[in-house]
Coordinates of C-alpha atoms and ligand atoms in Angstrom, one line a residue:
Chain A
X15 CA 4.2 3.6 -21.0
X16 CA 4.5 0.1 -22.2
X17 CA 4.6 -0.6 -26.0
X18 CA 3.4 -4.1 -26.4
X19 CA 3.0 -6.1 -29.3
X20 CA -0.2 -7.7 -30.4
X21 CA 0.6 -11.4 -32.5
X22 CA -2.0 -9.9 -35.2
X23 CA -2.2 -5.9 -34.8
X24 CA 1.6 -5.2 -34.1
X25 CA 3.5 -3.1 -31.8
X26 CA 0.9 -0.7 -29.9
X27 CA 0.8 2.0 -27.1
X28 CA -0.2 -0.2 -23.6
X29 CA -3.4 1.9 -23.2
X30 CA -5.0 -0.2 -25.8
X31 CA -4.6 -3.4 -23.8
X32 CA -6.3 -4.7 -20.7
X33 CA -4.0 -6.7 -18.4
X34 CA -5.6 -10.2 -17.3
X35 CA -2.3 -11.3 -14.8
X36 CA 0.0 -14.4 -14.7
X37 CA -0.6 -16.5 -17.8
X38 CA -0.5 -20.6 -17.9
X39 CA -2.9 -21.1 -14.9
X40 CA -4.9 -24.3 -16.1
X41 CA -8.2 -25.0 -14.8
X42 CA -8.4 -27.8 -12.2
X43 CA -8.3 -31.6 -14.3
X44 CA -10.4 -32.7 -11.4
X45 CA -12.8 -30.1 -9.7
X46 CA -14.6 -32.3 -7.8
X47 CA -11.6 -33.8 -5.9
X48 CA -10.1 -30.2 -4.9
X49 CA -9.4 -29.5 -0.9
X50 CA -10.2 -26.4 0.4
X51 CA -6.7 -25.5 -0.1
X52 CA -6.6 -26.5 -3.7
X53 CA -8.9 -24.6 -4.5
X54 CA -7.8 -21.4 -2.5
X55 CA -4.5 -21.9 -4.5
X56 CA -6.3 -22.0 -7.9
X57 CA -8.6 -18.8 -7.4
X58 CA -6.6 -16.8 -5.0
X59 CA -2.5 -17.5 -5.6
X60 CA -0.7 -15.9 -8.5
X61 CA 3.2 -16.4 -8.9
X62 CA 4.6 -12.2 -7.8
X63 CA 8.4 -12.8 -9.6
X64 CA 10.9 -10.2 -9.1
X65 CA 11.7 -10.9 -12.8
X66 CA 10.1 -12.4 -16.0
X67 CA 6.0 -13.3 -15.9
X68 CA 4.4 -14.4 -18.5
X69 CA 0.9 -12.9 -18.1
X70 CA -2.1 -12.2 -20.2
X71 CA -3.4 -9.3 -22.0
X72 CA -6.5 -8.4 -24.5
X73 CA -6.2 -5.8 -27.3
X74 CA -9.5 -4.3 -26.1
X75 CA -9.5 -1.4 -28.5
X76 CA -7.9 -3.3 -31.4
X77 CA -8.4 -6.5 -32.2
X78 CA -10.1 -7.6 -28.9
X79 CA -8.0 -11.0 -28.9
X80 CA -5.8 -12.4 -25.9
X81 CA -2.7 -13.3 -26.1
X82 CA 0.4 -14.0 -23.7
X83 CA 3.6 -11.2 -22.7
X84 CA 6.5 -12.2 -21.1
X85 CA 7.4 -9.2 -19.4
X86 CA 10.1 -8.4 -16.8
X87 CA 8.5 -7.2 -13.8
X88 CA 11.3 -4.8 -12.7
X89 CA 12.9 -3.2 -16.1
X90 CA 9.2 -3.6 -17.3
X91 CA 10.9 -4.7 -20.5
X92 CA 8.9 -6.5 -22.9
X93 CA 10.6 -9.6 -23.8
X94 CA 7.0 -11.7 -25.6
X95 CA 4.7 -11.6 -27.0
X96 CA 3.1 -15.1 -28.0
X97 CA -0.5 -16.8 -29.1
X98 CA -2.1 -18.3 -26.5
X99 CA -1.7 -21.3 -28.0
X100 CA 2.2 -21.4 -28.4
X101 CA 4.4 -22.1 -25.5
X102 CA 6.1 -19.6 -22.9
X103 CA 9.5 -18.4 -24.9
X104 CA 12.3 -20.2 -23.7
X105 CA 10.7 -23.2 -21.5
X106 CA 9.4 -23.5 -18.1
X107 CA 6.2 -21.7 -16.9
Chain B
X28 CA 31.5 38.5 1.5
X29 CA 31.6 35.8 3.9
X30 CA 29.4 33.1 3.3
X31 CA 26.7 32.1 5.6
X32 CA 27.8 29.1 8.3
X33 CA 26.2 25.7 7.6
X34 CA 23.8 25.0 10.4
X35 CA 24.7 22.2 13.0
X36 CA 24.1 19.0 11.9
X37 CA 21.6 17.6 14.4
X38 CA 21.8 15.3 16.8
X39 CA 21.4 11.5 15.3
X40 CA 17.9 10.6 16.6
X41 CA 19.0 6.6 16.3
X42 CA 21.9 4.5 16.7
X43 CA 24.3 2.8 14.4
X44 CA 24.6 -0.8 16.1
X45 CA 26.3 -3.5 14.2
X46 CA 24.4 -6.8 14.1
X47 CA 24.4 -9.1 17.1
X48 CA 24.3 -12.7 16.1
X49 CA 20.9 -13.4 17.6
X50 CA 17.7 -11.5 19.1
X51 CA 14.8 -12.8 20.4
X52 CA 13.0 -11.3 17.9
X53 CA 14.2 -10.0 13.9
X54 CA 11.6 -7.8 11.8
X55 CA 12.5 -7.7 8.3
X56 CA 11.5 -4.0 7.0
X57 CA 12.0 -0.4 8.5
X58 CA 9.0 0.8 7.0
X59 CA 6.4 3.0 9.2
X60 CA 4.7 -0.9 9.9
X61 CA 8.4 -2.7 11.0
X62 CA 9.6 0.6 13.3
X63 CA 5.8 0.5 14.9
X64 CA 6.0 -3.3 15.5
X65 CA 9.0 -2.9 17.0
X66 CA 7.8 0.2 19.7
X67 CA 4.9 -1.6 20.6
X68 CA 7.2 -4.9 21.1
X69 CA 9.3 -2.8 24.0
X70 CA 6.6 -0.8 25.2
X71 CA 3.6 -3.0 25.4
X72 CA 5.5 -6.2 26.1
X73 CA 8.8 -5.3 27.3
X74 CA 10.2 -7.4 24.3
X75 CA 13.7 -5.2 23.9
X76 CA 15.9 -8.0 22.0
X77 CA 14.6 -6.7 18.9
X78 CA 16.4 -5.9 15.3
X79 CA 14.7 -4.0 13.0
X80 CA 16.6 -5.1 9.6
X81 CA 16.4 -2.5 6.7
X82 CA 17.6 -3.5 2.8
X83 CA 17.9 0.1 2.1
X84 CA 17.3 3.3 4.1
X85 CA 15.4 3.7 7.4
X86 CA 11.6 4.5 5.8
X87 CA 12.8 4.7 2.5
X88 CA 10.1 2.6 1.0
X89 CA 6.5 3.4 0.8
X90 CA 6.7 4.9 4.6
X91 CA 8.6 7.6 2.1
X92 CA 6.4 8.0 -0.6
X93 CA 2.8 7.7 0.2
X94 CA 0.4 10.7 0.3
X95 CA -0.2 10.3 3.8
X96 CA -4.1 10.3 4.1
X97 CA -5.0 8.9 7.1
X98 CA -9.0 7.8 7.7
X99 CA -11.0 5.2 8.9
X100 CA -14.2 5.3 6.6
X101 CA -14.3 1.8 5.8
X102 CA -17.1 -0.2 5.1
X103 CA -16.6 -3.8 7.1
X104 CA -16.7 -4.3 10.8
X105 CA -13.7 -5.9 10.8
X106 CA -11.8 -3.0 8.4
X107 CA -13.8 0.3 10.5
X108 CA -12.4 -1.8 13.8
X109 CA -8.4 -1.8 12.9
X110 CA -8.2 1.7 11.0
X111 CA -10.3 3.2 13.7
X112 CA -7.9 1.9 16.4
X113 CA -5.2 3.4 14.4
X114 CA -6.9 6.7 14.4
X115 CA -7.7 6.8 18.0
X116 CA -3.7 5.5 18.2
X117 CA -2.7 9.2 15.6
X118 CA -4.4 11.3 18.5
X119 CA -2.5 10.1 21.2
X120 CA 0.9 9.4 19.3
X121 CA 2.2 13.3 19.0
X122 CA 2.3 13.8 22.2
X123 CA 3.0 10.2 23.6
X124 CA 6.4 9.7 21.0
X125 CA 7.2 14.0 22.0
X126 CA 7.8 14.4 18.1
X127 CA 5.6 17.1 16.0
X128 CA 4.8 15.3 13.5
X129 CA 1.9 17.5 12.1
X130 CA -0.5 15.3 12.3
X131 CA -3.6 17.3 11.0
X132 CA -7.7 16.4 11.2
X133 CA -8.8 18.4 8.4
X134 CA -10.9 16.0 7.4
X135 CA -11.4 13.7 3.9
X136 CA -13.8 14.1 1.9
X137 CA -15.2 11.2 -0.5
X138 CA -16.9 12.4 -3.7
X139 CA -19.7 10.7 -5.4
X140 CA -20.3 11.3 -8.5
X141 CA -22.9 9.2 -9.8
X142 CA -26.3 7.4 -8.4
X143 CA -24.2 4.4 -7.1
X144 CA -21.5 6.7 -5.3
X145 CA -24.4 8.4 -3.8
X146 CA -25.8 4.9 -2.5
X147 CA -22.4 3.4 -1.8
X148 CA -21.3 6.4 0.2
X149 CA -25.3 6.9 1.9
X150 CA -23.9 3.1 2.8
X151 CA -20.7 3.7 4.1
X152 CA -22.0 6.7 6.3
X153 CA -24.7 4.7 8.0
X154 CA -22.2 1.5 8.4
X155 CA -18.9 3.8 9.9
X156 CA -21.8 5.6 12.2
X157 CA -22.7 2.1 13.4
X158 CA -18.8 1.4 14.1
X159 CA -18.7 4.7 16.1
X160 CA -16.7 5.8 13.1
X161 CA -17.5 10.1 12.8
X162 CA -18.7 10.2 9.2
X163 CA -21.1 12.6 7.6
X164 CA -23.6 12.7 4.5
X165 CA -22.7 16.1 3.0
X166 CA -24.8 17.4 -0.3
X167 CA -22.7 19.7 -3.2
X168 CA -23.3 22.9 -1.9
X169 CA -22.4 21.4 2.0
X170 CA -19.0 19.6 -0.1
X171 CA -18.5 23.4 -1.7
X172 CA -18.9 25.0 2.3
X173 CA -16.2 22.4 3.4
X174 CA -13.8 22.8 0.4
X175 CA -14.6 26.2 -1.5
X176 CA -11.7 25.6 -4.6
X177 CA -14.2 22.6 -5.5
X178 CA -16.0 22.9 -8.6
X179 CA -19.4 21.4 -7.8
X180 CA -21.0 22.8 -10.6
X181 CA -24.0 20.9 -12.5
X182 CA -22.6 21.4 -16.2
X183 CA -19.2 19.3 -15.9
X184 CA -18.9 15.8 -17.6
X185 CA -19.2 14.0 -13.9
X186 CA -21.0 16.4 -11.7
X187 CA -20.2 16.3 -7.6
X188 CA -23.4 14.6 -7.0
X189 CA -21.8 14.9 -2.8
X190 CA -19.8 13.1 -0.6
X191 CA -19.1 11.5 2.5
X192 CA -17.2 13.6 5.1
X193 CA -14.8 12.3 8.3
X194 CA -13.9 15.0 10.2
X195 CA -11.1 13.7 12.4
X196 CA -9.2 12.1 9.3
X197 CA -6.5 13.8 7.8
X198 CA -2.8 13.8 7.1
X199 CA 0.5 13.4 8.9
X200 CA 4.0 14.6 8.0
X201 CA 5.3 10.5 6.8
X202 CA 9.5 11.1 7.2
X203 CA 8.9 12.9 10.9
X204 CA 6.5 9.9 11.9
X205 CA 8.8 7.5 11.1
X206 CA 11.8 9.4 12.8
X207 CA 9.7 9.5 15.9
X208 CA 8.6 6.0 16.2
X209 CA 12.7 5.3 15.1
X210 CA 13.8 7.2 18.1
X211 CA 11.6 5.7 20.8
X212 CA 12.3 2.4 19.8
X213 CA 15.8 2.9 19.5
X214 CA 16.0 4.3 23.4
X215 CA 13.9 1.5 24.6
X216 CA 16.5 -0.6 23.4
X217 CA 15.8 -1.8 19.8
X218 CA 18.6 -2.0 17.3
X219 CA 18.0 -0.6 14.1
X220 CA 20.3 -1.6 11.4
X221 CA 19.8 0.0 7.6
X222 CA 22.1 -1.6 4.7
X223 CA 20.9 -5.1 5.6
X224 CA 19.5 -7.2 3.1
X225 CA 17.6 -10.4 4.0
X226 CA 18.7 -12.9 1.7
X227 CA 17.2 -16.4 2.7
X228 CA 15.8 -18.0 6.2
X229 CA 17.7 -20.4 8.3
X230 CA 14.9 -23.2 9.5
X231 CA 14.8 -26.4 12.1
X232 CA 11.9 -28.3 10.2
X233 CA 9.4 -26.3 9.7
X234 CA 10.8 -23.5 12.6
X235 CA 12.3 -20.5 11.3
X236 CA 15.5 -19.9 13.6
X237 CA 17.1 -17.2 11.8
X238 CA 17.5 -15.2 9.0
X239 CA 20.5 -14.8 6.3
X240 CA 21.4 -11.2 5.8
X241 CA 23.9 -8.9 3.4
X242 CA 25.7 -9.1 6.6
X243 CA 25.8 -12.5 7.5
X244 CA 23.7 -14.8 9.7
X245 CA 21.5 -13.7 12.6
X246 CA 19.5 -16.5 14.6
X247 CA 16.1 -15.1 16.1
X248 CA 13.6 -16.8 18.0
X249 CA 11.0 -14.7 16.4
X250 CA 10.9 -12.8 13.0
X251 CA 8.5 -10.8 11.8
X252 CA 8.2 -9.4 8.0
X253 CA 7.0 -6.1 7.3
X254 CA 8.1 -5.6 3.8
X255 CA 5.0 -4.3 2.1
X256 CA 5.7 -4.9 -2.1
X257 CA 8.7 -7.3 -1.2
X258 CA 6.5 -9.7 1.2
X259 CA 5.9 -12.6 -1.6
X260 CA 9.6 -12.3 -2.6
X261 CA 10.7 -12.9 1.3
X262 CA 7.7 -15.3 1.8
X263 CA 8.8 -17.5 -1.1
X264 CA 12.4 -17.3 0.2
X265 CA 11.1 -19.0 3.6
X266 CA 9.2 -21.6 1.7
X267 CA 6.0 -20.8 1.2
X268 CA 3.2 -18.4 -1.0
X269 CA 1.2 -15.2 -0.1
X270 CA -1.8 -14.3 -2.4
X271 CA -0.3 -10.9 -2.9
X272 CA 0.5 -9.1 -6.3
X273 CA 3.1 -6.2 -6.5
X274 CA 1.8 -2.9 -8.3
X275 CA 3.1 0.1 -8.6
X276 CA 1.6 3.4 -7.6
X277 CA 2.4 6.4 -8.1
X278 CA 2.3 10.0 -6.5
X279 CA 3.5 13.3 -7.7
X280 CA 3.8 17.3 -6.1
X281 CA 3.2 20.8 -7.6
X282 CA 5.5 23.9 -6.5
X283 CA 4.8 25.3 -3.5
X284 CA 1.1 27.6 -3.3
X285 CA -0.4 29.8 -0.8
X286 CA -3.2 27.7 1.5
X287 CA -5.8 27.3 -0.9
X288 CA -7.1 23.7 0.4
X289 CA -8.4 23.0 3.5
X290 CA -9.3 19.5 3.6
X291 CA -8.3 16.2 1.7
X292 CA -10.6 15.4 -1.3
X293 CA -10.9 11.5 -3.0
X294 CA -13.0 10.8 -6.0
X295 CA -12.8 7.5 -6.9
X296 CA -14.9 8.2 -9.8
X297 CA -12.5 10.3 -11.7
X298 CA -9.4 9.0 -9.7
X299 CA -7.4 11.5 -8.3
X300 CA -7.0 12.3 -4.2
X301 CA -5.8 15.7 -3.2
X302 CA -4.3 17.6 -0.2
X303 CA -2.4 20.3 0.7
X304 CA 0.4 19.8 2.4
X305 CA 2.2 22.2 5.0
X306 CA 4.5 23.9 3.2
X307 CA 2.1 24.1 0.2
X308 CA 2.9 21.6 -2.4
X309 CA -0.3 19.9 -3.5
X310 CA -0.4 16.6 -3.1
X311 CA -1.9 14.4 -5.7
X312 CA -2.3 10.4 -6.0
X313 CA -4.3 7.9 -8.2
X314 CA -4.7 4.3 -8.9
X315 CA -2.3 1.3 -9.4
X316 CA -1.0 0.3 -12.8
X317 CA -2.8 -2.4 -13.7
X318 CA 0.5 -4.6 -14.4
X319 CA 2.5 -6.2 -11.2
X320 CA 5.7 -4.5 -11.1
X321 CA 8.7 -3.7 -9.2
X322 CA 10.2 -0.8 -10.8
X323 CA 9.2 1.7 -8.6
X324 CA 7.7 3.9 -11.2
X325 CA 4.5 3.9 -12.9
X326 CA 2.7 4.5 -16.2
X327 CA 2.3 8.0 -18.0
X328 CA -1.1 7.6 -18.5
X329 CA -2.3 7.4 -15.5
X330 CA -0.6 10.6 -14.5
X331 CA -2.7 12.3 -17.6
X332 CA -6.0 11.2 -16.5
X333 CA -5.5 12.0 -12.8
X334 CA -4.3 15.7 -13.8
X335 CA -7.1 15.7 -15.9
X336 CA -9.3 14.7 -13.4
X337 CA -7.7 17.3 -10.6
X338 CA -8.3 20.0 -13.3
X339 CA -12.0 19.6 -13.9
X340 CA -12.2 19.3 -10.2
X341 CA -10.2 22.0 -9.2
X342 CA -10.0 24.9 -11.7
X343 CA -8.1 26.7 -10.0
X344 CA -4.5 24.0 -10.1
X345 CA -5.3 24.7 -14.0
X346 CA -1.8 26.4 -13.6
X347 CA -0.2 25.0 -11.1
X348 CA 3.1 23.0 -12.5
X349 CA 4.4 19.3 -11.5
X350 CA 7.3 19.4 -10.0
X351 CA 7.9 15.5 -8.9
X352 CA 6.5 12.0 -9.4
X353 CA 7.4 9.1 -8.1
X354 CA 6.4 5.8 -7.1
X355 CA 6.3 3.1 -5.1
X356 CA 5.4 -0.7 -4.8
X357 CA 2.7 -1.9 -3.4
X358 CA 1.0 -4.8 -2.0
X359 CA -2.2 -6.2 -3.7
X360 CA -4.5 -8.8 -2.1
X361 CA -7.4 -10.2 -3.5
X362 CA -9.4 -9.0 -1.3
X363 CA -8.5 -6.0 -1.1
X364 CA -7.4 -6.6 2.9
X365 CA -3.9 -6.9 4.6
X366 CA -2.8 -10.0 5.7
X367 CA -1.4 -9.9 9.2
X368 CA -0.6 -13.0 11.4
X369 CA 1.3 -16.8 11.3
X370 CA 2.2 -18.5 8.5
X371 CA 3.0 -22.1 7.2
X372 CA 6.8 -21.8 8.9
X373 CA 6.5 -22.0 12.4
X374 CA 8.1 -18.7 14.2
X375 CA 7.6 -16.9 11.3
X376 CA 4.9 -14.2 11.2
X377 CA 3.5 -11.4 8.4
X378 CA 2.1 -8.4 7.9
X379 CA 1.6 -7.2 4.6
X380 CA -1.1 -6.6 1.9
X381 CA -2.2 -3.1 3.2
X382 CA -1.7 -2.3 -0.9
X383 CA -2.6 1.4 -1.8
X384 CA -3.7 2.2 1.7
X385 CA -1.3 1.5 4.7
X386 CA 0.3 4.5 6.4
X387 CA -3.1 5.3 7.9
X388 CA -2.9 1.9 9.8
X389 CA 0.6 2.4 10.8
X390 CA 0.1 2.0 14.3
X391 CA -2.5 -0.1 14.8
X392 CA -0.9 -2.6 12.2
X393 CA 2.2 -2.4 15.0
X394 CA 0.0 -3.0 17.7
X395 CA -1.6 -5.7 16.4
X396 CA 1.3 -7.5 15.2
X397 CA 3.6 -6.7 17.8
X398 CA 0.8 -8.5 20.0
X399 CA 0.6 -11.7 17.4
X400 CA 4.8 -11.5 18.0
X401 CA 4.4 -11.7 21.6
X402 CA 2.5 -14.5 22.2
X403 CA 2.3 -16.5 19.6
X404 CA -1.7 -15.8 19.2
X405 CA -3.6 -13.0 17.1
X406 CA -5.1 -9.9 18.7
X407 CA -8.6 -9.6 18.4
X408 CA -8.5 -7.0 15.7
X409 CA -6.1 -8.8 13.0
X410 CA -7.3 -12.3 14.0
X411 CA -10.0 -11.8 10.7
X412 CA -7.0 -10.9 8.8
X413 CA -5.4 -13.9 8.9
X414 CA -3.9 -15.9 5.6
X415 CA -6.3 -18.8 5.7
X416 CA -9.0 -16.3 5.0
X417 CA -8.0 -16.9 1.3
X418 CA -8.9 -20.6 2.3
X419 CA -12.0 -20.6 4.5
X420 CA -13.8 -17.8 2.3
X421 CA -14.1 -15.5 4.9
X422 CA -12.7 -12.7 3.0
X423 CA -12.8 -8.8 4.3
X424 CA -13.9 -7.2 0.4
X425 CA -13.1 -3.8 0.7
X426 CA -12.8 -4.1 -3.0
X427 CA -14.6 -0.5 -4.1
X428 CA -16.2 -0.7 -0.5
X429 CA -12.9 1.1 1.4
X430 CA -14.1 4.5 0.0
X431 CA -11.2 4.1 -2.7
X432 CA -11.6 2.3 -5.9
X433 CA -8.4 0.1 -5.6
Ligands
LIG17 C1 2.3 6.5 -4.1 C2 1.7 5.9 -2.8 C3 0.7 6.6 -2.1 C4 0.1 6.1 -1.0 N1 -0.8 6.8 -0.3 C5 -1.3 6.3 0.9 C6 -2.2 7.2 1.6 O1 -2.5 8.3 1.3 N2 -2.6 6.6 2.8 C7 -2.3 5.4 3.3 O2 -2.8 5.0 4.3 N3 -1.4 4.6 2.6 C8 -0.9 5.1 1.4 N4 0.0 4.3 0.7 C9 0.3 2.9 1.2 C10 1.3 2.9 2.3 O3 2.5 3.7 1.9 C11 1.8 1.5 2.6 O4 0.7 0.6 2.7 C12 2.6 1.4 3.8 O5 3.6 2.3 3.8 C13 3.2 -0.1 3.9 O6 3.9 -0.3 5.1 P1 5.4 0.1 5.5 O7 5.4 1.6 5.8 O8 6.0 -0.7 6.5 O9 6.1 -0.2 4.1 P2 7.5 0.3 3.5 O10 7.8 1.7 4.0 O11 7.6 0.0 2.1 O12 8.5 -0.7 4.3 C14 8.9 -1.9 3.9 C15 10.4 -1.9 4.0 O13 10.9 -3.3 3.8 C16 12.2 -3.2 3.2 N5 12.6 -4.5 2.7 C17 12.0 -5.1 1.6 N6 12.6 -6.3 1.4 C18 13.6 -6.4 2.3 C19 14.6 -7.4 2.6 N7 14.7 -8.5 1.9 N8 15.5 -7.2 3.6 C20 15.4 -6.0 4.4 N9 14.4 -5.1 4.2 C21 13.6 -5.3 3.1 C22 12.0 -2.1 2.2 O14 13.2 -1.5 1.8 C23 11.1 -1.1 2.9 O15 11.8 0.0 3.6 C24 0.6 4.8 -0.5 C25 1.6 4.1 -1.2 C26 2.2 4.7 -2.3 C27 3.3 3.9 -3.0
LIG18 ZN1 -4.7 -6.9 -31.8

């Protein structure tokens, strides 16, 4: 079991969380002008990283608040936890 | 005392070729998916210049770890069409690849536990029957006639409402079907090579020509991945994206019982799938962890609600002990739906995304993309599954609907 850290409750067991996938995924600046293709990679593609991913998750039975993890996919090591306001740890997205 | 002789070490069923440096065609994978695609390559198109290329272990991925439940109860045309080929393809197989590999129709049954099972599985029944798939409406005391250990009793916290029944799915011993598959295609000519890691692509433009391996280059006219929870890791490698996540799933055994139950038994409701299998062991699965993941094992609570769930349904495993868990990665699509055909690099073709449910479509997913291999063109029974579903919206959403809630 994961033990992930919520920015305002503190460290807590992963079965309190809800995971809502890869963080940083901005909304389209210009709907209107997206192709087909655009659009398919907005709704549908999701960066799969044999690594770190910075993804989302909600304190559903705490706090109820989103926030970001950076996480590494393959020692499931918790390496985040951030506000969803504050940049991925250590650059890039 | 004299100790007792070690029995013979059997014959090898495969050999141990090194690497040529080119084939016509290279599929990356020697899961039950790669060695199918690579039988139905020599024996429905008398492609033989073929290497399957294995990171690991023949089968040791998912072909290894899966629970085996093979059906084809699914609620699309286009999903009911390519697991039913692969079921019609199970009957035959035994005795067309000589290899026991106790393949058994026992049937699966699907429980419904609440007013929406009932009317998604009423549903599913009257769609499979339409497909010329065998499925059955069965009520709780018809679910306790087919499976008696059941506990179909009113006064539990999610009472057995019924279930949908397929009589001719079932189960298959995983390791043995992948041995047998392994050694027809190895005496047809294919060269199957395990320790050989695919580490990059070599490309004209946008052709692939080649992969780059743990043990050096080999061109290909052709390659094909079948790589399952690794596909968006090889796919990126060659340039381009898949709309797949990685999740793992896990599985786990009890010791060894007497036969106690005859048929498989899925509740999406509760989460847990059971069986039997031949030497006893009951075999138990549940749903993904929610988190993309490569680790290749999975989290604790999940194990404690799908115990708890086998428990309630089965009072009589109340004792029964855990004696392995394990798990393995999987492939997730949005839709719930595999992805098998071309991609953006020319020469370069996938099959992946079968996710939590797979093995059952072992050889038709060989059939099919052995055929897409061939000649450059999809079959008639993948060609919906193709990757620019994801941009023309015409998905397959077996989401919930594929009689398994992941
Ligand atoms: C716990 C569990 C239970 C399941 N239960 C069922 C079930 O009851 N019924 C069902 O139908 N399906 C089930 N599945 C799903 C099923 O196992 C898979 O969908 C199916 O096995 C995938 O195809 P495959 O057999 O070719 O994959 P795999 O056996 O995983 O083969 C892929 C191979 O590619 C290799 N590979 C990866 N990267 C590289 C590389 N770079 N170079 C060379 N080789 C590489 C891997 O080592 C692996 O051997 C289950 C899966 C799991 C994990
Ligand atoms: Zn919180």
């Amino acid at each position: 079991m994961l033990l992930i850290t919520c920015p305002w409750c503190g460290p807590r067991d992963e079965t309190e969380y809800h995971y809502g996938g890869q963080a940083h995924v901005p909304y389209p600046e210009n709907p209107a002008e997206l192709s087909d293709a655009q659009w398919a990679e907005y709704v549908f593609y999701r960066d799969n990283p044999k690594g770190p991913l910075a993804e989302r998750w909600v304190h559903s039975t705490g706090c109820r608040r989103w926030f970001n993890v950076l996480r590494d996919t393959v020692t499931y090591e918790v390496l985040a936890s951030y506000r969803l306001d504050e940049p991925r740890p250590g650059g890039n997205r | 005392m004299t100790p007792e002789p070690l029995p013979e070490h059997p014959d090898f069923l495969w050999r141990t070729p090194e690497p040529r440096s080119s084939y016509d065609v290279v599929i990356v994978g020697a899961g039950g998916h790669g060695l199918a695609t690579a039988y139905y390559l020599a024996k429905n198109h008398g492609i033989t210049d073929v290497a399957v290329l294995e990171r690991g272990w023949l089968a040791g991925g998912n072909m290894a770890r899966n629970t085996t439940i093979i059906r084809s109860n699914y609620l699309w045309d286009e999903s009911a069409a390519i697991y039913e080929h692969a079921l019609k393809l199970w009957e035959g197989l035994p005795e067309e690849l000589d290899y026991d590999f106790l393949f058994s129709q026992r049937g699966v049954l699907n429980l419904a536990h609440t007013l929406q099972d009932v009317r998604e599985g009423v549903r599913r029944v009257n769609a499979n029957r339409l497909n010329g798939v065998d499925a059955e409406w069965l009520e709780p005391d018809e679910v306790a006639e087919v499976c008696p250990i059941l506990n179909v009793s009113p006064r539990t916290r999610y009472p057995v409402l019924g279930g949908t029944f397929q009589p001719r799915a079932g189960i298959a011993k995983h390791d043995h079907v992948a041995w047998a598959l392994a050694r027809r295609a190895d005496e047809l000519g294919v060269d199957l090579i395990q320790g050989c890691e695919v580490t990059g692509f070599l490309k004209d433009g946008d052709r692939v020509v080649g992969v780059e391996t743990s043990r050096g280059r080999i061109l290909a006219g052709r390659v094909g991945l079948a790589a399952a929870g690794h596909s968006s890791v090889l796919a990126r490698l060659a340039g381009f994206r898949l709309p797949v996540q990685s999740h793992p799933l896990q599985a786990l055994v009890s010791e060894l019982h007497e036969p106690v139950h005859p048929t498989v038994v899925m509740s999406n409701h509760v989460h847990v799938y059971v069986s039997q299998a031949h030497k006893g062991e009951l075999v138990m699965g549940a749903g993904v962890d929610a988190y993309n993941g490569y680790g290749q094992r999975g989290s604790f609570h999940v194990i404690e609600q799908q115990m708890a769930a086998a428990v309630e349904l089965f009072p009589v495993f109340a004792r029964a002990h855990v004696l392995r868990t394990w798990g393995g990665i999987v492939d997730v699509t949005p839709d719930a739906s595999p992805i098998v055909g071309s991609t953006p690099v020319e020469n370069l073709y996938v099959n992946c995304g079968w996710g939590t449910g797979g093995f059952k479509a072992t050889p038709a997913a060989g059939w099919t993309f052995a055929h897409t291999i061939a000649t450059g063109e999809p079959h008639p029974l993948n060609a919906p599954f193709a990757l620019d579903r994801f941009t023309t919206g015409a998905l397959i959403d077996e989401h919930g609907a594929a009689a398994v809630a992941h």
